[in-house]
Every structure is written in structure tokens, then in C-alpha cells.
CSV table of C-alpha atoms and ligand atoms in Angstrom, one decimal:
chain,number,residue,atom,x,y,z
A,65,MET,CA,106.1,76.1,96.8
A,66,ALA,CA,108.0,76.3,93.6
A,67,GLY,CA,110.5,73.8,92.6
A,68,GLN,CA,114.2,74.7,92.3
A,69,GLU,CA,114.1,74.3,88.5
A,70,SER,CA,111.8,77.3,88.1
A,71,VAL,CA,114.2,79.8,89.7
A,72,GLU,CA,115.4,82.3,87.2
A,73,ALA,CA,118.1,84.9,87.5
A,74,ASN,CA,117.3,88.1,85.7
A,75,ASN,CA,119.0,91.5,85.7
A,76,ILE,CA,117.0,94.4,87.0
A,77,ARG,CA,115.6,96.1,83.8
A,78,VAL,CA,116.4,99.8,83.7
A,79,ALA,CA,114.4,102.5,81.9
A,80,ILE,CA,115.2,106.2,81.9
A,81,ARG,CA,112.6,108.9,81.4
A,82,CYS,CA,113.6,112.4,80.7
A,83,ARG,CA,110.8,114.9,81.3
A,84,PRO,CA,110.1,117.9,79.1
A,85,PHE,CA,111.3,121.4,80.1
A,86,SER,CA,108.8,123.0,82.5
A,87,ALA,CA,107.0,126.3,81.6
A,88,ARG,CA,109.2,127.9,84.3
A,89,GLU,CA,112.4,126.6,82.8
A,90,LEU,CA,111.3,127.9,79.4
A,91,THR,CA,110.5,131.3,80.7
A,92,GLU,CA,113.4,131.7,83.1
A,93,GLY,CA,116.0,130.7,80.6
A,94,SER,CA,117.2,127.5,82.2
A,95,ALA,CA,116.0,125.5,79.3
A,96,THR,CA,119.5,124.7,77.9
A,97,PRO,CA,119.5,120.9,77.2
A,98,ALA,CA,122.1,119.0,79.1
A,99,LEU,CA,121.6,115.8,77.2
A,100,GLU,CA,120.5,114.0,74.1
A,101,ILE,CA,118.7,110.7,73.6
A,102,HIS,CA,120.1,108.4,70.9
A,103,PRO,CA,118.7,105.3,69.3
A,104,GLY,CA,119.8,102.1,71.1
A,105,ALA,CA,118.5,103.5,74.5
A,106,THR,CA,121.5,105.7,75.1
A,107,VAL,CA,121.6,109.0,77.0
A,108,LEU,CA,124.5,111.3,75.9
A,109,VAL,CA,125.3,113.9,78.5
A,110,LEU,CA,126.6,116.9,76.6
A,111,PRO,CA,129.8,118.8,77.5
A,112,VAL,CA,127.7,121.8,78.5
A,113,GLN,CA,129.9,122.9,81.4
A,114,GLU,CA,133.6,123.7,81.5
A,115,ALA,CA,135.8,120.7,82.4
A,116,ARG,CA,132.9,118.3,81.7
A,117,ALA,CA,133.4,115.8,78.9
A,118,SER,CA,130.5,114.2,77.2
A,119,LYS,CA,129.5,110.9,78.6
A,120,SER,CA,127.3,108.1,77.3
A,121,PHE,CA,125.0,105.8,79.3
A,122,THR,CA,123.0,102.9,77.8
A,123,TYR,CA,120.0,101.2,79.3
A,124,ASP,CA,117.1,98.8,78.4
A,125,HIS,CA,114.8,101.7,77.4
A,126,VAL,CA,115.2,105.5,77.3
A,127,PHE,CA,112.1,107.7,77.0
A,128,GLY,CA,112.3,111.3,75.8
A,129,PHE,CA,110.0,114.3,75.6
A,130,ALA,CA,107.7,112.8,73.0
A,131,ASP,CA,107.1,109.5,74.6
A,132,THR,CA,103.7,109.1,76.0
A,133,GLN,CA,102.4,107.5,79.2
A,134,GLU,CA,101.0,104.6,77.0
A,135,ALA,CA,104.5,104.1,75.5
A,136,LEU,CA,106.0,103.8,78.9
A,137,PHE,CA,103.3,101.4,80.0
A,138,GLN,CA,103.8,99.2,76.9
A,139,ALA,CA,107.5,99.0,77.5
A,140,ALA,CA,107.7,98.8,81.3
A,141,GLY,CA,104.2,97.9,82.6
A,142,VAL,CA,102.7,95.2,80.5
A,143,GLN,CA,105.5,92.7,81.2
A,144,LEU,CA,104.9,93.1,85.0
A,145,LEU,CA,101.3,92.0,84.5
A,146,GLU,CA,102.1,89.1,82.2
A,147,ASN,CA,104.6,88.0,84.8
A,148,ALA,CA,102.1,88.2,87.6
A,149,LEU,CA,99.6,86.1,85.7
A,150,ASN,CA,102.4,83.6,85.2
A,151,ALA,CA,102.9,83.6,89.0
A,152,TYR,CA,106.0,85.8,89.1
A,153,ASN,CA,106.3,88.7,91.6
A,154,GLY,CA,107.3,92.1,90.1
A,155,CYS,CA,108.4,95.5,91.3
A,156,ILE,CA,108.9,98.8,89.6
A,157,PHE,CA,110.8,101.6,91.4
A,158,ALA,CA,110.6,105.3,90.3
A,159,TYR,CA,113.9,106.9,91.3
A,160,GLY,CA,115.1,110.5,90.7
A,161,GLN,CA,115.3,114.0,92.1
A,162,THR,CA,112.1,115.9,93.2
A,163,GLY,CA,110.4,117.3,90.1
A,164,SER,CA,111.9,114.8,87.7
A,165,GLY,CA,108.6,113.0,86.9
A,166,LYS,CA,108.4,110.0,89.3
A,167,SER,CA,104.8,110.6,90.4
A,168,HIS,CA,103.8,111.7,86.9
A,169,SER,CA,105.1,108.4,85.5
A,170,MET,CA,103.8,106.1,88.3
A,171,VAL,CA,100.3,107.6,88.8
A,172,GLY,CA,100.0,110.7,86.6
A,173,ASP,CA,96.5,112.1,86.1
A,174,VAL,CA,94.2,109.2,86.9
A,175,HIS,CA,91.2,111.1,85.5
A,176,SER,CA,92.8,111.7,82.1
A,177,GLU,CA,92.8,109.0,79.3
A,178,ALA,CA,96.2,110.3,77.9
A,179,GLU,CA,97.9,111.3,81.2
A,180,LYS,CA,97.2,108.2,83.3
A,181,GLY,CA,100.4,106.8,84.6
A,182,LEU,CA,101.7,103.2,84.9
A,183,LEU,CA,99.7,102.2,88.0
A,184,PRO,CA,96.2,103.1,86.8
A,185,ARG,CA,97.1,101.7,83.4
A,186,ALA,CA,98.3,98.5,85.0
A,187,CYS,CA,95.0,98.2,87.0
A,188,LEU,CA,92.9,98.7,83.9
A,189,GLN,CA,94.9,96.1,81.9
A,190,LEU,CA,94.9,93.6,84.8
A,191,PHE,CA,91.1,93.5,85.1
A,192,SER,CA,90.9,93.2,81.3
A,193,MET,CA,93.4,90.3,81.3
A,194,LEU,CA,91.5,88.5,84.1
A,195,ASP,CA,88.2,88.9,82.2
A,196,THR,CA,89.8,87.3,79.2
A,197,ALA,CA,91.0,84.4,81.3
A,198,ARG,CA,87.5,84.0,82.8
A,199,ALA,CA,86.0,84.1,79.4
A,200,ALA,CA,88.4,81.4,78.1
A,201,ASP,CA,87.7,79.1,81.1
A,202,ALA,CA,84.8,79.4,83.4
A,203,ARG,CA,86.7,77.6,86.1
A,204,PHE,CA,89.4,80.2,86.3
A,205,GLU,CA,89.1,82.2,89.6
A,206,ALA,CA,91.1,85.3,90.6
A,207,THR,CA,91.1,87.6,93.6
A,208,VAL,CA,92.9,90.9,93.6
A,209,LEU,CA,94.0,92.7,96.8
A,210,ALA,CA,95.5,96.1,97.0
A,211,SER,CA,97.5,97.8,99.7
A,212,TYR,CA,99.1,101.3,99.8
A,213,LEU,CA,101.7,102.3,102.4
A,214,GLU,CA,104.1,105.2,102.9
A,215,ILE,CA,107.5,105.2,104.6
A,216,TYR,CA,108.2,108.6,106.1
A,217,ASN,CA,111.1,109.3,108.4
A,218,GLU,CA,111.7,105.5,108.8
A,219,LYS,CA,108.1,104.9,109.9
A,220,VAL,CA,105.6,102.9,107.9
A,221,PHE,CA,102.1,104.2,107.6
A,222,ASP,CA,99.0,102.6,106.1
A,223,LEU,CA,97.5,104.9,103.4
A,224,LEU,CA,94.3,102.9,103.1
A,225,SER,CA,93.2,102.8,106.8
A,226,GLY,CA,90.6,105.4,107.5
A,227,SER,CA,91.7,105.9,111.1
A,228,ASP,CA,94.8,107.3,112.8
A,229,ARG,CA,98.3,107.3,111.3
A,230,GLY,CA,99.7,104.7,113.7
A,231,GLU,CA,103.1,103.3,112.7
A,232,LEU,CA,103.2,99.7,111.3
A,233,GLN,CA,105.9,97.2,111.8
A,234,ILE,CA,107.7,95.1,109.2
A,235,ARG,CA,108.9,91.6,110.0
A,236,SER,CA,110.7,89.2,107.6
A,237,HIS,CA,109.4,85.7,107.1
A,238,PRO,CA,111.8,83.1,105.7
A,239,GLN,CA,109.4,82.0,102.9
A,240,LEU,CA,107.0,84.8,102.5
A,241,GLY,CA,109.5,87.7,102.7
A,242,ALA,CA,108.6,91.0,104.3
A,243,ILE,CA,105.2,91.1,106.1
A,244,VAL,CA,103.8,94.4,107.2
A,245,GLY,CA,101.7,93.8,110.4
A,246,ASN,CA,98.1,95.2,110.3
A,247,LEU,CA,98.4,96.6,106.8
A,248,THR,CA,95.0,97.1,105.1
A,249,GLU,CA,94.6,94.8,102.1
A,250,CYS,CA,91.5,95.7,100.2
A,251,PRO,CA,89.8,93.3,97.8
A,252,VAL,CA,89.4,95.1,94.4
A,253,GLU,CA,87.1,93.8,91.7
A,254,CYS,CA,87.3,96.4,89.0
A,255,PHE,CA,89.3,99.5,87.8
A,256,ALA,CA,86.9,101.9,89.5
A,257,GLU,CA,87.6,100.4,92.9
A,258,ALA,CA,91.3,100.5,92.3
A,259,HIS,CA,91.0,104.1,91.2
A,260,GLU,CA,89.1,105.0,94.4
A,261,LEU,CA,91.9,103.5,96.5
A,262,LEU,CA,94.5,105.4,94.6
A,263,ASP,CA,92.6,108.7,95.2
A,264,PHE,CA,92.0,107.8,98.9
A,265,GLY,CA,95.7,107.0,99.5
A,266,ALA,CA,96.8,110.1,97.7
A,267,THR,CA,94.6,112.2,100.0
A,268,ARG,CA,95.8,110.4,103.1
A,269,ARG,CA,99.4,111.0,101.9
A,270,ALA,CA,98.7,114.7,101.5
A,271,VAL,CA,96.9,115.0,104.9
A,272,GLY,CA,99.8,113.2,106.6
A,273,ALA,CA,102.3,115.5,105.0
A,274,THR,CA,100.4,118.6,106.1
A,275,GLN,CA,100.1,117.3,109.6
A,276,MET,CA,103.8,116.6,109.8
A,277,ASN,CA,104.7,119.9,108.0
A,278,ALA,CA,106.3,118.0,105.2
A,279,ALA,CA,106.1,117.4,101.5
A,280,SER,CA,105.1,114.1,100.0
A,281,SER,CA,108.3,114.3,98.0
A,282,ARG,CA,110.1,113.3,101.2
A,283,SER,CA,108.3,110.0,101.6
A,284,HIS,CA,108.4,106.7,99.8
A,285,ALA,CA,105.0,105.4,98.6
A,286,VAL,CA,104.4,101.7,97.8
A,287,PHE,CA,101.2,100.5,96.1
A,288,THR,CA,101.0,96.7,96.0
A,289,ILE,CA,98.7,94.6,93.9
A,290,GLN,CA,98.4,91.0,94.9
A,291,VAL,CA,96.7,88.5,92.5
A,292,ARG,CA,95.6,85.1,93.7
A,293,MET,CA,94.5,82.6,91.0
A,294,LEU,CA,93.0,79.2,90.8
A,295,ILE,CA,93.7,77.6,87.4
A,296,ALA,CA,91.9,74.4,86.4
A,297,CYS,CA,94.2,71.8,84.9
A,298,SER,CA,93.2,69.8,81.8
A,299,ALA,CA,94.1,66.5,83.6
A,300,GLY,CA,91.7,67.5,86.5
A,301,GLY,CA,92.5,69.3,89.7
A,302,SER,CA,93.8,72.8,89.8
A,303,VAL,CA,96.9,74.9,90.4
A,304,GLU,CA,96.9,77.8,92.9
A,305,SER,CA,99.2,80.6,92.1
A,306,GLN,CA,99.8,84.1,93.3
A,307,ALA,CA,102.0,87.1,92.7
A,308,LYS,CA,102.6,90.6,94.0
A,309,ILE,CA,103.5,93.7,92.1
A,310,HIS,CA,105.0,96.6,94.0
A,311,PHE,CA,104.8,100.1,92.5
A,312,VAL,CA,107.3,102.3,94.3
A,313,ASP,CA,107.4,106.0,94.1
A,314,LEU,CA,110.6,106.9,96.0
A,315,ALA,CA,111.4,110.1,97.8
A,316,GLY,CA,113.4,112.7,95.9
A,317,SER,CA,117.0,111.5,95.5
A,318,GLU,CA,118.6,115.0,95.7
A,319,ARG,CA,121.4,115.4,98.1
A,320,GLN,CA,120.5,116.9,101.4
A,321,LYS,CA,123.1,119.7,101.3
A,322,LYS,CA,121.1,121.6,98.7
A,323,SER,CA,117.9,121.7,100.8
A,324,GLY,CA,119.4,123.8,103.7
A,325,ALA,CA,117.5,121.6,106.2
A,326,VAL,CA,117.7,122.4,109.9
A,327,GLY,CA,116.0,121.1,113.1
A,328,ASP,CA,113.1,118.7,112.5
A,329,ARG,CA,113.6,119.0,108.7
A,330,LEU,CA,117.2,117.9,109.1
A,331,LYS,CA,116.2,114.9,111.3
A,332,GLU,CA,113.6,114.0,108.7
A,333,GLY,CA,116.2,114.4,106.0
A,334,ILE,CA,118.4,111.9,107.8
A,335,GLY,CA,115.5,109.5,108.0
A,336,ILE,CA,114.8,109.7,104.3
A,337,ASN,CA,118.5,109.6,103.5
A,338,LEU,CA,118.7,106.4,105.6
A,339,SER,CA,116.3,104.6,103.3
A,340,LEU,CA,117.8,106.0,100.1
A,341,THR,CA,121.4,105.7,101.2
A,342,THR,CA,120.7,102.2,102.4
A,343,LEU,CA,119.2,101.5,99.0
A,344,GLY,CA,122.4,102.8,97.4
A,345,ARG,CA,124.6,100.7,99.7
A,346,VAL,CA,122.6,97.6,99.0
A,347,ILE,CA,122.8,98.1,95.2
A,348,ALA,CA,126.6,98.8,95.5
A,349,ASP,CA,127.1,95.6,97.6
A,350,LEU,CA,125.0,93.6,95.2
A,351,THR,CA,127.2,94.7,92.3
A,352,LYS,CA,130.6,94.2,93.9
A,353,PRO,CA,132.0,91.0,92.5
A,354,GLY,CA,133.0,88.5,95.1
A,355,THR,CA,131.2,90.2,98.0
A,356,ARG,CA,130.2,87.5,100.5
A,357,SER,CA,128.6,89.6,103.3
A,358,VAL,CA,124.9,90.1,103.4
A,359,PRO,CA,123.9,93.6,102.0
A,360,PRO,CA,122.5,95.9,104.7
A,361,PHE,CA,118.8,95.3,104.0
A,362,ARG,CA,117.9,95.4,107.7
A,363,ASP,CA,119.3,99.0,108.1
A,364,SER,CA,116.3,100.7,106.6
A,365,LYS,CA,112.5,100.2,106.3
A,366,LEU,CA,112.5,100.6,102.5
A,367,THR,CA,115.2,97.9,101.9
A,368,LEU,CA,113.7,95.6,104.5
A,369,LEU,CA,110.3,95.8,102.8
A,370,LEU,CA,111.7,95.5,99.3
A,371,LYS,CA,114.5,92.9,99.9
A,372,ASP,CA,112.9,90.4,97.5
A,373,ALA,CA,112.6,93.0,94.8
A,374,LEU,CA,116.3,93.7,95.1
A,375,MET,CA,117.8,90.3,95.2
A,376,GLY,CA,115.1,87.7,95.8
A,377,ASN,CA,111.9,86.4,94.3
A,378,SER,CA,111.0,89.2,91.8
A,379,ARG,CA,111.3,90.4,88.3
A,380,THR,CA,112.2,94.0,88.9
A,381,CYS,CA,112.4,97.2,86.9
A,382,LEU,CA,113.9,100.6,87.7
A,383,LEU,CA,112.5,103.7,86.2
A,384,ALA,CA,115.0,106.5,86.6
A,385,CYS,CA,113.5,109.9,86.0
A,386,ILE,CA,115.7,112.9,85.0
A,387,SER,CA,115.4,116.5,84.1
A,388,PRO,CA,116.7,117.8,80.7
A,389,SER,CA,118.0,121.1,82.2
A,390,VAL,CA,121.7,122.1,82.7
A,391,PHE,CA,120.6,123.4,86.0
A,392,ASN,CA,119.9,119.9,87.3
A,393,LEU,CA,122.9,118.2,85.6
A,394,ASP,CA,124.7,117.1,88.8
A,395,GLU,CA,121.6,115.3,90.1
A,396,THR,CA,120.9,113.9,86.6
A,397,ILE,CA,124.4,112.3,86.4
A,398,SER,CA,124.0,110.9,89.9
A,399,THR,CA,120.7,109.3,88.8
A,400,LEU,CA,122.2,107.9,85.6
A,401,GLU,CA,125.1,106.4,87.6
A,402,PHE,CA,122.7,104.9,90.1
A,403,ALA,CA,120.7,103.4,87.2
A,404,SER,CA,123.8,102.0,85.6
A,405,ARG,CA,124.7,100.2,88.9
A,406,CYS,CA,121.1,98.8,89.1
A,407,LYS,CA,121.5,97.2,85.6
A,408,LEU,CA,124.1,94.8,87.1
A,409,VAL,CA,121.9,93.6,89.9
A,410,LYS,CA,120.3,90.1,89.5
A,411,THR,CA,117.1,88.8,91.2
A,412,ASN,CA,115.9,85.3,91.4
A,413,ALA,CA,112.3,85.0,90.3
A,414,THR,CA,110.5,81.9,91.3
A,415,LYS,CA,107.0,80.8,90.1
A,416,ASN,CA,104.7,81.1,93.1
A,417,GLU,CA,102.4,78.2,92.4
A,418,GLN,CA,101.4,74.9,94.0
B,719,ADP,P1,108.4,114.0,91.1
B,719,ADP,O1,107.3,113.0,91.5
B,719,ADP,O2,109.6,113.3,90.6
B,719,ADP,O3,108.8,115.0,92.2
B,719,ADP,P2,106.4,115.0,89.3
B,719,ADP,O4,106.0,113.7,88.7
B,719,ADP,O5,105.6,115.6,90.3
B,719,ADP,O6,107.9,114.9,89.9
B,719,ADP,O7,106.7,116.0,88.1
B,719,ADP,C1,107.0,117.4,88.3
B,719,ADP,C2,106.2,118.2,87.2
B,719,ADP,O8,106.6,117.9,85.9
B,719,ADP,C3,104.7,117.9,87.3
B,719,ADP,O9,104.0,119.1,87.0
B,719,ADP,C4,104.5,116.9,86.1
B,719,ADP,O10,103.2,116.9,85.6
B,719,ADP,C5,105.5,117.4,85.1
B,719,ADP,N1,106.1,116.2,84.3
B,719,ADP,C6,106.9,115.3,84.8
B,719,ADP,N2,107.2,114.4,83.8
B,719,ADP,C7,106.5,114.8,82.7
B,719,ADP,C8,106.4,114.2,81.4
B,719,ADP,N3,107.0,113.1,81.0
B,719,ADP,N4,105.5,114.9,80.5
B,719,ADP,C9,104.9,116.0,80.9
B,719,ADP,N5,105.0,116.6,82.2
B,719,ADP,C10,105.8,115.9,83.1
B,720,MG,MG1,106.4,112.9,93.4
């Protein structure tokens, strides 16, 4: 295990992405911009409604209409891979209301060169980096494993198992962090294999949602890439290292009151709220100066699973997705405020090598 000296405190890096107006917003007249993006990674919320003053928020990166999937990957994805090859765990969360661009940013159109999202780009780049490392030293060995799960209504489901949608259990291990029992971990040797798993998982997610009469926007999806490496040392012997990167596409963060949920939908809403509200409480506790109590990680599946990404052994990034429209302004401000709190959170990344 890593020595104390290699522990590093890093703030969660925060990027905002504002999607373009949709065709519908343009035709229905709700395309009044609610915000402007300024150099220096600042979002200026305009005083578009009565009694609303303009407000400015600054982050590590802000992406606007013209920014491509590749620009997002260069700013937020490449570093996760470089960290993983240096034996640091990583995590990127996509947060925001339904329709704000979370899935577009994380996965996008896997079949399109230009519209591929962060995750397929990361898979492509990872295999290319591993090929370069092998070419530089024939003794370099690497294994890549992928898993894909979904948390729906406080139940964890495996998106890569071909069989039934049995619920999986999470337990926390003092050194290894959260372990999901019976989760399928598929060895992946090239981008095409990763692509197949992404497609398969997306289909399973859609089938599950149909069976449960739900929309995938109400579940959290977590794709995890694990890299295990054996690196030969010049003095002889070798170093074993490993790292995990979680790509998290969160459920829509919109407040429940808007959805008019009743019955099963309401129950389901409470479940989803539990994971997202617990995430909010954990972030609030982590940013309160002088708080001694343990944040409520154990209160929801999402926070239990991603405890390390929120305060432990990980270099973490939040991608907060927002809509440009006045119509969505309340949710946009709530997302920007959540993102500002996340900026204050520190994690303690440790090199996973021996
Ligand atoms: P979410 O996952 O947050 O619910 P989606 O990613 O499904 O939202 O995005 C909603 C719609 O907006 C999709 O049709 C998507 O293709 C489009 N969209 C989102 N972000 C962008 C963007 N940056 N550029 C172009 N289209 C986008
Ligand atoms: Mg989505």
C-alpha cells in the first residue's frame, strides 16, 4: 500500500457545461438566454427576471455552446487517464437537471467521431496510452477491467450481466473502499470491446427502465474502468499499481415538486431524492468548517459507493450541466450553487502501488 508521504489533498475540480438551445426552445420562443459565459471560467447569470440581480460564479472550466466534445475531453478527461497511469484513482460526476446534457457529455453518440462523449474518448485514449507504454518497454503489462452499474430507487443493478436484474449489495472495506458483491467485471483489450460494453449496458438500462415503467433519467449510472499495471524497474524487480476511474451519469437533479409524481412514481422519486439529497448533505457537511461528525455516506447507495470519490482516495471532477434558457433558470442556479460548494471539497489521493 502507499506510503503516507504520497497522500495529496486536492480540491474537486469543477467544470460547467452549458448546452445550446434545443430546436424546440428555438421554435417555442423560450430561447431567451439566462446567462453569459465570460473569460476566466465565469458564468454570469443575467437579471432576466424581475427582482433578480445578476450573479457571477467562477469555476475551473466553463464550456459554452461552441465547445466541442473533444475540448471537454482535453480539459476534463485526459487528466483522469494520466492520473490512472500514475496509479491515482479518479472520478467524474455529471450533475444537472434532466435534459441539461449529462449523458451527451458523458457518453454522447459513441458511433460518431465528433459527438463521442468523455467515456468513449477516454477508452480510446487509454488503449492508445497503454500501447505507447508497451512499445516503450516490452516488460510493461496492463490489464483493463470494466464494470457498469445503475442505482435505481436505492437498488443497485448490474448493467453488464446478461441475466436477471437481481439487486446487488455494497459493503465497505477499510482499505479497498466500497465493494459491490457479484458485480460483473469484464476484461477489455481494445476500444471495440469497451464500445460493445457501453452499448450493451445502455440497452440493459433502457430495458430495465421500460420494465419498471421509468425513465433512465431517474437512475444513476456508473461505468468504472480499472487499470492494473506491472511496471519493470530499472534496478530490477517490478512495481504493481492499479487505479479505478468512475464515470458517473447522475439522475436528473430537478426538484420533485415540478414532476407531479404520485404513487409508485412518488416512491421512486423519494428513492432518487435520497441518493441525490444525501449527496447534497455530504457535500454540505464536507464544506462546513470545523465539522467533526462523519458525513452521512451510509444513508444512500450512491454516497456509499462513491465515498472515496467525495473525500477519500481519488482525484475527482464534477461536470455540472446547465440549460441556457430562462425557463430553466431556477434549476440552473441551484446547479451552479451545488457546483460552487463542490469546489470547496478536498479529497486525499494516494498512489495505489506496491
Ligand atoms: P441529460 O442526460 O442531462 O438528461 P441529454 O444529454 O440527454 O441530457 O441532453 C438532452 C438533449 O440535448 C439531447 O438531445 C442532447 O443531444 C442535446 N445536447 C445536450 N448537450 C448538448 C451539447 N453540448 N451540444 C449539442 N447537443 C446537446
Ligand atoms: Mg441522461
